Structure formats: C-alpha cells, structure tokens
Amino acid sequence: MALEKDVNCPECGETNAFYRTAATTLHLGEKTKWRCPECGFGYVEIDGISTLSA
C-alpha cells in the first residue's frame, strides 16, 4: 500500500498529498488512517471505504 495519496482536503479546500499514519487489520478488512500535513485533518478508510463526506 502507498504511503501517500492525493486527496481533496475539506479543511484546506485544495488537493494535498495525505500521508498514511497508521494501518491495522480488523475483521472488517484493513483500517488505514490518513492525515493532511498542511492542516492536520485526518480520516479513516476501512477496506477501501472512506469516512470522508461525499
């Protein structure tokens, strides 16, 4: 899995390279935490499903 990916940050209002801060395996799949280095906004993905609002 990549250590960074480009995501549209809702706090900054622009696309930034989010960095993976943690990952673990759950019974639902892999849980990955991502964080924006500019503002510190973070979100979680579980098995590829994001907690970011659509």
XYZ file of C-alpha atoms in Angstrom:
54
model
C 0.000 0.000 0.000
C 1.150 3.525 -0.755
C 2.374 5.816 1.997
C 0.756 8.882 0.451
C -2.111 9.735 -1.879
C -3.664 12.882 -3.297
C -6.988 13.745 -1.654
C -9.192 16.830 -1.767
C -8.906 18.126 1.825
C -12.201 19.573 3.127
C -10.362 21.790 5.652
C -7.775 23.283 3.249
C -10.129 23.355 0.263
C -7.474 22.022 -2.104
C -5.875 18.733 -3.115
C -2.981 17.721 -0.863
C -0.808 14.641 -0.506
C -2.252 12.855 2.548
C 0.145 10.597 4.422
C -0.682 7.214 5.916
C -0.210 7.481 9.677
C -1.378 4.011 10.752
C -2.736 0.732 9.441
C -4.099 -2.403 11.079
C -6.162 -5.411 10.093
C -9.656 -5.801 11.536
C -12.375 -8.371 10.976
C -13.906 -5.867 8.502
C -10.688 -5.527 6.498
C -7.682 -3.214 6.643
C -8.162 0.025 8.604
C -5.937 2.866 7.409
C -5.606 6.358 8.881
C -4.685 9.274 6.596
C -3.630 12.806 7.622
C -3.162 16.104 5.759
C 0.285 17.570 6.513
C -0.918 21.138 5.915
C -3.778 21.367 8.436
C -3.720 18.067 10.327
C -7.169 16.930 9.113
C -7.448 13.158 9.225
C -9.808 10.449 8.080
C -10.068 6.660 8.166
C -10.546 4.073 5.443
C -11.734 0.541 6.214
C -11.193 -1.918 3.389
C -11.097 0.970 0.898
C -14.294 2.659 2.176
C -13.577 6.202 3.290
C -15.072 8.248 6.155
C -14.700 11.422 4.060
C -18.024 13.056 3.208
C -19.120 12.697 -0.397
